[in-house]
Amino acid sequence: MPETAARLLAATLDAHGIDLVYCVPGESYLAVTDALIEFPHIRQIVCRHESGAGFMAYADGHLRNKPGVLFVSRGPGGSNAAVALHSADHDAVPMVLFIGNVGRKEMGRKCLQEVNWAKTYSDMSKMVIEVNDPALVSEATARALHLAQAGTPGPVVVTLAGDMLDEVVDAPVLGPRPLSPTVPTPADVERVAEMLRTAERPVVIAGGMLKGEAALAALARFAEAWSLPVCPTHRRASAFDGLHPNYGGYLGLRSAEEQMAALAKSDLVLALGERLSHTTTQVYTFPAAPKPAQPLIHVWPDANEVGRVWEPTLGLGCDPHAFIEAIMTEGPAKAPAGRKAWIARLNEIHRRVTRWEPASSNDGVVFGTVVAAIGERLAPDAIVTADAGSFMSWVQRYLQFKPSHHFIGTTVGAMGAAVPAVVAAGLREPGRQLVGFVGDGGMLMTGNELATAMQYGVPVKIFVANNSSYGTIRLHQETRYPGRVSATNLRNPDFSAVAEGFGARGLKIENDADVEPVVAEAMACAEAVVVEVRTSLSHLSCWTRIEDLAAAR
Ligand SMILES: Cc1ncc(C[n+]2csc(CCOP(=O)(O)OP(=O)(O)O)c2C)c(N)n1
């Protein structure tokens, strides 16, 4: 039946099971906003800024492993969404960004709000699909949703000529295309099994492509049956239970030196569902790039990635979960005699490094105190989001995550992600505990998603670590330009009062005595709550104090 291009688009989203889209409206794609009225089961969440809306779509893709969907308008809207695309690209998160474009007759004239999106987003997306023919809208949408998930997942951009969407065409509504399963060959599985059986000190690096209950349960079974230590990677903290005796240490931003010294002694690295990044590999040192010091087996669901930077002994362009299921049919394996001691050694370091030792300071609350109090009250199903910033070091080090949690933070360290992500988490998974960590810098980069949380009734718990500084940058400043503080001090609003202004609860932790009662109140609170923590600037991160940097000079 003939339909408008906009309705075809909405029907295609529906046919793909897309039930939630984020947007900041614009006149360039008003026809889609209108068409979605006919599809009430596709929730349209109206947001306040495209970077926040983008992080929400990113978080939705992160949680579901199906594309998060975002609609924005022409030059200003499409440009604002860039940071979410960049994050989804590095994090292999499936996402589709629809941009209402300028009209076809105006293209190429630098008309109002015109941007060449194919040029602009060619490096931040898997593909930019420009749709100028209404008969191709459904096909382009189906292609985008498919591409976002296939191989290495990531963001796809679809531009929609603004004057095309009300045109009526006779074109089919296309449904989802099957994703090709990527499985390892029996010969490769046998070879890996042999390498794992004979290695004295193997280590499994577990990354973000191992997602969902079944894959993470399979990882735990594999680690136990094959006697393997597991190291979750940067921003993938919930891949493996932090209290499991096979936990081999966290490979994140500045992992503990002792942990890295021990891991360097490994004689086999199995990277499972981890692309291997700058941060996870401690700046290309473990495993060393391009030639690792020990045999490397790299399992990632895309042959284009395997072997791109590191030279693996064996590269498997296959789904890591399928790999685990396949290798489990080869075991359980009898490990060499020294394996138990190897795992125990790594685990002992992990436990020591992550044991919270209470600390206090005379210039504010040491953020670890708050993190420890939250840890005691973290629900087994909590979704935890975190921004970039030094406050994050306490979260990473002292919160013990497990696979029933879901941790969201961008591997690129994009500030402004935590608040929109925790709101999106509540929209996708209502009923789960929702905890967001953000610095005072990050809170004002986005933070206006608190309005969205109030509009849609999402009971987020946001902890703002306020040290009145872009602390991370201050840390670099003290190291590289000692004593020369420039452009890092911040004068902030009263965050708890701002929260009250949005209609949320606003609480404050100003000293150590406030920590227990206020954290208890916030964690028990049934409504959206923002807790401003006046943190110590001296204790910038859990690894470094400003005075120590000064003393080291
Ligand atoms: C969008 C973005 N802009 C700038 C940076 C650079 N940057 C990294 S951390 C940081 C400061 C973070 O400050 P804050 O949120 O207050 O946390 P703190 O480091 O003080 O704990 C900055 C500016 C970034 N990572 N992302």
XYZ file of C-alpha atoms and ligand atoms in Angstrom:
579
model
C 0.000 0.000 0.000
C 1.380 3.470 -0.827
C 2.717 5.217 2.278
C 4.737 8.289 3.120
C 8.475 7.741 3.400
C 8.258 8.740 7.076
C 5.656 6.041 7.798
C 7.726 3.484 5.927
C 10.642 4.401 8.136
C 8.595 4.046 11.335
C 7.152 0.724 10.120
C 10.677 -0.525 9.366
C 11.848 0.350 12.872
C 8.808 -1.484 14.203
C 9.528 -4.531 12.031
C 13.024 -4.618 13.591
C 11.713 -4.606 17.146
C 12.873 -1.049 17.849
C 10.659 0.009 20.741
C 12.444 3.132 21.952
C 14.008 6.055 20.113
C 15.749 9.124 21.476
C 15.409 12.483 19.809
C 15.789 16.209 19.872
C 13.150 17.297 17.371
C 13.801 19.395 14.296
C 11.758 20.680 11.423
C 13.881 18.616 9.017
C 12.369 15.298 10.136
C 9.057 16.395 11.599
C 7.312 13.880 9.335
C 8.973 11.036 11.277
C 8.036 12.541 14.652
C 4.491 12.665 13.323
C 4.513 9.141 11.832
C 5.614 7.694 15.181
C 2.260 8.733 16.662
C 0.781 5.781 14.720
C 3.282 3.458 16.460
C 2.597 4.058 20.152
C 4.649 1.034 21.201
C 7.774 2.808 19.867
C 8.487 5.177 22.708
C 9.858 8.512 21.565
C 11.978 10.048 24.311
C 12.426 13.767 23.845
C 15.782 15.021 25.129
C 17.394 18.401 25.768
C 20.734 18.139 23.953
C 21.906 15.825 21.213
C 25.100 14.795 23.026
C 23.017 13.585 25.985
C 20.461 12.005 23.649
C 23.355 10.340 21.820
C 24.763 8.912 25.046
C 21.280 7.602 25.830
C 21.082 5.779 22.500
C 24.647 4.560 23.122
C 23.620 3.209 26.550
C 20.564 1.521 25.066
C 22.754 -0.215 22.476
C 25.208 -1.147 25.247
C 22.487 -2.750 27.348
C 20.597 -4.582 24.625
C 23.281 -5.391 22.104
C 20.769 -4.171 19.524
C 21.053 -0.751 17.963
C 20.247 2.254 20.093
C 18.363 4.727 17.884
C 18.665 8.501 17.805
C 16.970 11.156 15.638
C 18.464 14.643 15.310
C 18.172 17.579 12.994
C 20.572 18.982 10.337
C 23.884 20.763 11.066
C 23.491 21.879 14.689
C 21.761 18.706 15.892
C 23.879 16.282 13.919
C 27.083 18.002 15.056
C 26.077 17.857 18.716
C 25.671 14.085 18.466
C 29.320 13.485 17.463
C 30.652 12.473 20.889
C 28.194 9.572 21.153
C 29.152 8.340 17.698
C 32.828 8.506 18.614
C 32.130 6.551 21.809
C 30.006 3.901 20.058
C 32.655 3.525 17.365
C 35.470 2.802 19.836
C 33.268 0.703 22.109
C 31.732 -1.427 19.346
C 28.246 -0.443 20.497
C 25.466 -0.825 17.914
C 23.735 2.457 17.239
C 21.915 4.181 14.369
C 21.848 7.949 14.088
C 19.161 9.387 11.799
C 19.807 12.968 10.729
C 17.047 15.034 9.143
C 18.936 16.589 6.257
C 18.464 19.650 4.065
C 16.151 19.412 1.058
C 17.344 17.835 -2.188
C 17.151 21.005 -4.266
C 19.321 22.896 -1.748
C 22.123 20.352 -1.416
C 25.656 21.519 -2.173
C 24.860 25.234 -1.833
C 25.946 25.497 1.814
C 22.310 26.160 2.527
C 20.962 26.742 6.013
C 22.453 24.161 8.429
C 23.918 22.050 5.634
C 26.740 19.654 6.475
C 28.309 17.031 4.250
C 27.647 14.120 6.610
C 29.422 11.520 4.484
C 32.642 13.502 4.811
C 32.076 14.522 8.413
C 31.219 11.152 9.902
C 33.240 8.855 7.664
C 35.787 8.300 10.464
C 33.327 7.939 13.350
C 30.856 5.496 11.886
C 30.755 2.203 10.040
C 28.867 3.870 7.195
C 26.989 7.021 6.274
C 23.914 6.203 4.186
C 22.465 9.208 2.384
C 18.802 8.718 1.508
C 17.437 11.070 -1.139
C 14.861 8.757 -2.715
C 11.739 8.017 -0.624
C 11.420 4.567 -2.197
C 14.753 3.603 -0.560
C 13.965 4.677 3.009
C 13.012 1.235 4.282
C 15.918 -0.479 2.556
C 18.398 2.060 3.969
C 16.946 1.707 7.474
C 17.155 -2.101 7.338
C 20.745 -1.857 6.056
C 21.727 0.536 8.828
C 20.197 -1.592 11.591
C 21.893 -4.685 10.191
C 25.309 -3.098 9.720
C 25.250 -1.623 13.215
C 25.225 -5.171 14.617
C 27.177 -7.215 12.072
C 30.894 -7.979 12.462
C 32.326 -5.375 14.812
C 29.186 -3.574 16.031
C 29.186 0.209 15.850
C 27.380 3.352 14.778
C 25.756 3.867 11.379
C 24.495 7.244 10.184
C 21.421 7.655 7.959
C 20.696 11.076 6.485
C 17.133 11.763 5.375
C 16.529 14.485 2.786
C 14.099 16.797 4.539
C 11.763 17.302 1.579
C 11.379 13.590 0.915
C 9.736 12.309 4.062
C 6.152 13.361 3.257
C 6.291 11.885 -0.247
C 4.037 8.889 -0.859
C 5.652 5.836 -2.428
C 4.783 2.233 -3.057
C 7.690 0.359 -1.472
C 7.837 -2.662 0.858
C 8.589 -2.468 4.581
C 11.746 -4.510 5.035
C 12.358 -6.661 8.103
C 15.580 -7.671 9.848
C 18.249 -9.549 7.928
C 19.692 -12.609 9.670
C 23.079 -12.059 11.285
C 25.616 -14.599 10.036
C 26.849 -16.747 12.909
C 30.636 -16.651 13.233
C 31.928 -19.863 14.752
C 35.454 -21.209 15.185
C 36.693 -24.135 13.122
C 37.138 -27.456 15.008
C 40.857 -27.419 14.092
C 41.351 -23.976 15.670
C 39.446 -24.994 18.794
C 41.638 -28.074 19.154
C 44.772 -25.997 18.742
C 43.666 -23.511 21.395
C 42.750 -26.394 23.716
C 46.241 -27.826 23.334
C 47.857 -24.444 24.032
C 45.693 -23.946 27.124
C 46.443 -27.443 28.426
C 50.190 -26.978 28.283
C 50.524 -23.333 29.339
C 51.807 -22.884 32.901
C 50.668 -19.288 33.319
C 47.832 -18.467 30.890
C 45.551 -15.500 31.276
C 42.150 -14.722 29.751
C 41.452 -11.094 28.882
C 37.655 -10.720 28.798
C 36.190 -7.797 26.896
C 32.976 -6.119 25.882
C 31.863 -8.521 23.171
C 31.119 -11.048 25.902
C 27.726 -9.675 26.824
C 24.553 -10.946 28.377
C 23.776 -13.539 30.995
C 24.481 -16.619 28.866
C 27.873 -15.444 27.556
C 29.096 -14.306 30.976
C 27.907 -17.506 32.674
C 29.764 -19.468 29.983
C 32.921 -17.443 30.682
C 32.735 -18.279 34.400
C 32.213 -21.998 33.656
C 35.135 -21.946 31.235
C 37.446 -20.284 33.772
C 36.523 -22.871 36.405
C 36.625 -25.968 34.202
C 39.915 -25.005 32.519
C 41.553 -23.413 35.591
C 42.098 -20.009 34.045
C 42.491 -16.560 35.580
C 40.251 -13.916 34.008
C 41.032 -10.219 33.648
C 38.092 -7.965 32.698
C 39.145 -5.016 30.594
C 38.804 -1.241 30.628
C 35.161 -0.247 31.314
C 34.073 -3.905 31.183
C 34.275 -4.364 34.922
C 31.120 -6.460 35.203
C 32.343 -9.201 32.849
C 33.623 -11.361 35.738
C 32.839 -11.569 39.442
C 35.327 -9.444 41.369
C 35.101 -11.884 44.283
C 35.693 -15.002 42.178
C 38.941 -16.838 43.110
C 39.869 -16.910 39.411
C 39.741 -13.119 39.100
C 43.181 -12.266 37.751
C 43.147 -8.456 37.977
C 41.569 -5.563 36.148
C 43.136 -4.246 32.956
C 42.032 -0.627 32.970
C 43.359 2.861 33.214
C 46.592 2.637 35.215
C 46.316 -0.907 36.554
C 48.376 -1.550 39.680
C 52.091 -1.917 38.920
C 52.365 -5.090 40.941
C 49.451 -6.606 39.047
C 51.016 -5.768 35.714
C 54.425 -7.086 36.804
C 52.782 -10.416 37.671
C 50.750 -10.562 34.461
C 53.870 -9.885 32.405
C 55.075 -13.341 33.492
C 52.165 -15.052 31.731
C 53.086 -17.535 29.025
C 49.827 -17.376 27.040
C 47.243 -14.639 26.528
C 43.745 -15.476 25.343
C 41.932 -12.244 24.426
C 38.240 -13.097 24.348
C 35.801 -10.562 22.936
C 38.267 -7.750 23.556
C 39.399 -5.670 20.607
C 42.591 -4.858 22.543
C 42.849 -1.131 23.066
C 45.371 1.501 24.061
C 44.082 1.518 27.647
C 43.425 -2.189 28.197
C 46.929 -3.042 27.007
C 48.496 -0.383 29.262
C 49.569 1.631 26.218
C 50.462 -1.292 23.996
C 52.703 -3.060 26.525
C 50.568 -6.031 27.650
C 50.315 -7.741 25.296
C 53.133 -5.834 23.625
C 52.337 -4.415 20.190
C 52.907 -5.360 17.523
C 54.699 -8.556 18.650
C 53.535 -9.864 22.017
C 56.142 -11.323 24.362
C 54.026 -14.463 24.786
C 51.718 -16.369 22.418
C 48.501 -14.443 21.838
C 45.180 -15.953 20.805
C 42.800 -13.217 19.711
C 39.090 -13.991 19.479
C 36.920 -11.173 18.106
C 33.892 -11.486 15.817
C 35.486 -9.723 12.873
C 38.495 -10.907 10.902
C 39.272 -7.271 9.948
C 40.205 -6.467 13.540
C 42.225 -9.562 14.361
C 45.827 -8.908 13.388
C 45.274 -5.190 12.743
C 47.717 -4.015 15.436
C 48.874 -7.123 17.286
C 50.351 -10.156 15.588
C 48.510 -13.073 17.177
C 49.853 -16.597 17.208
C 46.315 -17.600 16.384
C 43.563 -15.218 15.281
C 39.933 -16.298 15.361
C 37.420 -14.006 13.680
C 34.487 -15.506 15.536
C 31.952 -14.828 18.254
C 33.662 -15.218 21.665
C 30.626 -16.874 23.239
C 30.484 -19.419 20.393
C 34.197 -19.982 20.965
C 33.655 -20.732 24.667
C 30.819 -23.142 23.924
C 33.034 -24.905 21.376
C 36.074 -25.226 23.625
C 33.966 -26.480 26.509
C 33.300 -29.596 24.453
C 37.088 -30.258 24.587
C 37.385 -30.156 28.348
C 37.536 -30.005 31.259
C 41.271 -29.901 31.062
C 43.841 -31.115 33.546
C 46.001 -28.081 34.139
C 49.779 -28.242 34.711
C 50.822 -28.467 38.355
C 51.797 -24.801 38.737
C 48.497 -23.385 37.497
C 46.751 -23.225 40.881
C 49.563 -21.202 42.388
C 49.593 -18.889 39.351
C 45.887 -18.112 39.723
C 46.207 -17.741 43.491
C 49.101 -15.308 43.068
C 47.195 -13.070 40.639
C 44.070 -13.219 42.757
C 45.941 -12.390 45.956
C 47.322 -9.207 44.351
C 43.855 -8.275 43.069
C 42.330 -8.704 46.525
C 45.059 -6.713 48.208
C 44.915 -3.875 45.678
C 41.126 -3.570 45.887
C 40.813 -3.800 49.687
C 39.493 -0.461 50.906
C 41.593 1.116 53.652
C 39.604 3.977 55.202
C 41.220 7.338 54.570
C 40.359 10.906 55.434
C 41.590 14.333 54.509
C 41.222 17.826 55.921
C 40.175 19.310 52.588
C 37.066 17.246 51.930
C 35.753 13.713 51.784
C 37.977 11.059 50.226
C 35.674 9.728 47.512
C 36.632 6.115 48.255
C 34.703 6.434 51.551
C 31.516 7.123 49.597
C 32.235 4.391 47.054
C 32.777 1.872 49.883
C 29.460 2.860 51.500
C 27.661 2.506 48.159
C 29.332 -0.876 47.612
C 27.723 -2.174 50.780
C 24.314 -1.244 49.397
C 24.753 -2.051 45.725
C 21.901 -4.313 44.578
C 22.878 -7.515 42.744
C 21.094 -6.181 39.641
C 22.481 -2.638 39.747
C 23.282 -0.797 36.546
C 26.237 1.467 37.243
C 27.357 4.232 34.907
C 30.459 6.340 35.211
C 31.838 9.440 33.580
C 35.471 10.203 32.890
C 37.446 11.767 35.717
C 39.781 10.955 38.562
C 36.854 10.213 40.912
C 36.343 7.185 38.684
C 39.549 5.581 39.974
C 37.833 4.915 43.314
C 34.821 3.359 41.601
C 36.953 1.127 39.451
C 39.185 0.021 42.256
C 36.829 -0.456 45.170
C 33.431 -1.475 43.795
C 33.316 -5.212 43.304
C 31.298 -5.839 40.156
C 29.795 -9.100 39.007
C 28.020 -10.268 35.848
C 24.551 -9.609 37.281
C 25.509 -5.920 37.330
C 25.854 -3.932 34.155
C 28.582 -1.323 34.012
C 28.476 1.440 31.402
C 31.304 3.856 30.802
C 32.899 4.841 27.507
C 36.338 3.425 26.792
C 37.279 6.731 25.168
C 36.715 8.516 28.479
C 34.027 10.863 27.194
C 32.896 13.232 29.920
C 29.142 13.740 30.068
C 28.182 10.110 29.461
C 27.227 8.978 32.955
C 24.056 10.981 33.587
C 22.361 10.325 30.219
C 23.460 6.679 30.343
C 21.955 6.041 33.766
C 18.670 7.677 32.693
C 18.611 5.515 29.544
C 19.343 2.444 31.655
C 16.231 3.152 33.715
C 14.102 3.615 30.613
C 15.285 0.284 29.209
C 15.325 -1.713 32.441
C 12.862 -0.204 34.914
C 13.021 -1.706 38.365
C 16.793 -2.173 38.458
C 18.894 -0.103 40.812
C 20.427 2.800 38.843
C 23.640 4.389 40.068
C 25.579 7.067 38.185
C 28.986 8.503 39.158
C 30.102 11.833 37.768
C 32.548 14.628 38.591
C 31.616 18.285 38.949
C 33.100 18.850 35.492
C 31.092 16.089 33.849
C 27.881 17.008 35.682
C 27.759 20.346 33.891
C 28.824 18.952 30.519
C 25.514 17.158 30.302
C 23.440 16.669 33.465
C 20.346 18.258 31.963
C 19.062 14.694 31.396
C 17.839 15.042 34.958
C 14.924 16.852 33.286
C 14.371 13.782 31.103
C 14.545 11.525 34.180
C 11.840 13.641 35.829
C 9.701 13.785 32.674
C 9.670 9.990 32.320
C 9.852 9.081 36.014
C 13.278 7.415 36.184
C 14.559 7.042 39.775
C 18.285 7.489 39.163
C 20.829 7.891 41.944
C 23.580 10.273 40.870
C 26.682 10.848 42.953
C 28.581 14.011 42.029
C 32.214 14.037 43.168
C 32.753 17.770 43.532
C 36.382 18.808 44.024
C 35.835 22.189 42.309
C 38.340 21.233 39.677
C 38.829 19.471 36.387
C 40.791 17.149 38.658
C 42.251 14.805 36.086
C 43.701 17.696 34.155
C 45.012 19.239 37.379
C 46.781 15.962 37.988
C 48.496 16.135 34.597
C 49.241 19.792 35.228
C 50.961 19.067 38.550
C 53.057 16.408 36.846
C 54.045 18.338 33.736
C 53.887 21.986 34.835
C 54.340 21.768 38.633
C 52.644 24.461 40.677
C 51.229 26.207 37.597
C 47.482 25.872 38.000
C 45.759 27.169 34.911
C 42.213 26.693 33.612
C 41.376 23.826 35.945
C 39.759 25.494 38.978
C 35.957 25.551 38.822
C 33.317 27.558 40.607
C 30.268 25.346 40.781
C 26.594 25.794 41.541
C 25.063 24.117 44.572
C 24.420 20.768 42.860
C 21.900 19.555 45.421
C 19.915 22.794 45.029
C 20.084 22.424 41.242
C 18.728 18.883 41.606
C 15.863 20.189 43.732
C 15.173 22.729 41.001
C 14.713 19.878 38.540
C 12.273 18.274 40.992
C 14.652 15.538 42.184
C 15.869 14.983 45.755
C 19.048 16.870 46.482
C 21.403 15.630 49.207
C 24.860 16.669 50.336
C 27.862 14.957 51.866
C 30.145 17.595 53.347
C 32.244 15.586 55.783
C 33.047 12.009 56.792
C 30.196 11.866 59.322
C 27.649 12.501 56.551
C 28.759 9.561 54.445
C 26.897 6.638 56.043
C 23.518 8.318 56.707
C 23.364 10.183 53.395
C 24.456 7.204 51.274
C 21.922 5.041 53.140
C 19.197 7.602 52.470
C 20.072 7.937 48.802
C 20.285 4.212 48.200
C 16.887 3.696 49.834
C 15.310 6.647 47.995
C 12.492 5.668 45.617
C 12.726 8.859 43.555
C 15.477 10.466 41.500
C 18.209 11.720 43.790
C 21.439 13.666 43.346
C 24.066 13.479 46.067
C 26.706 16.167 45.929
C 29.894 15.006 47.633
C 32.349 17.711 48.617
C 35.477 15.740 47.844
C 39.104 16.215 48.690
C 41.149 17.776 45.910
C 44.320 16.631 47.629
C 43.178 13.005 47.217
C 42.650 13.502 43.510
C 42.610 9.838 42.658
C 42.958 6.601 44.553
C 46.517 6.300 43.267
C 47.846 9.825 43.751
C 47.662 12.788 46.107
C 48.700 16.254 44.985
C 51.230 16.447 47.841
C 52.811 13.167 46.698
C 53.290 14.615 43.251
C 54.895 17.685 44.806
C 57.140 15.534 47.013
C 58.231 13.450 44.033
C 59.536 16.546 42.242
C 34.083 15.530 26.538
C 35.444 15.616 27.162
N 36.065 16.815 27.256
C 37.282 16.901 27.840
C 37.904 15.793 28.325
C 39.267 15.903 28.995
N 39.126 15.595 30.417
C 39.331 14.366 30.917
S 39.039 14.249 32.527
C 38.677 15.886 32.642
C 38.318 16.508 33.952
C 37.198 15.815 34.654
O 36.775 16.612 35.705
P 35.643 16.169 36.683
O 34.450 15.708 35.947
O 35.402 17.276 37.647
O 36.254 14.900 37.433
P 37.625 14.827 38.298
O 38.705 14.494 37.339
O 37.820 16.141 38.979
O 37.395 13.711 39.269
C 38.765 16.499 31.395
C 38.480 17.942 31.148
C 37.221 14.551 28.168
N 37.750 13.392 28.573
N 35.989 14.504 27.616
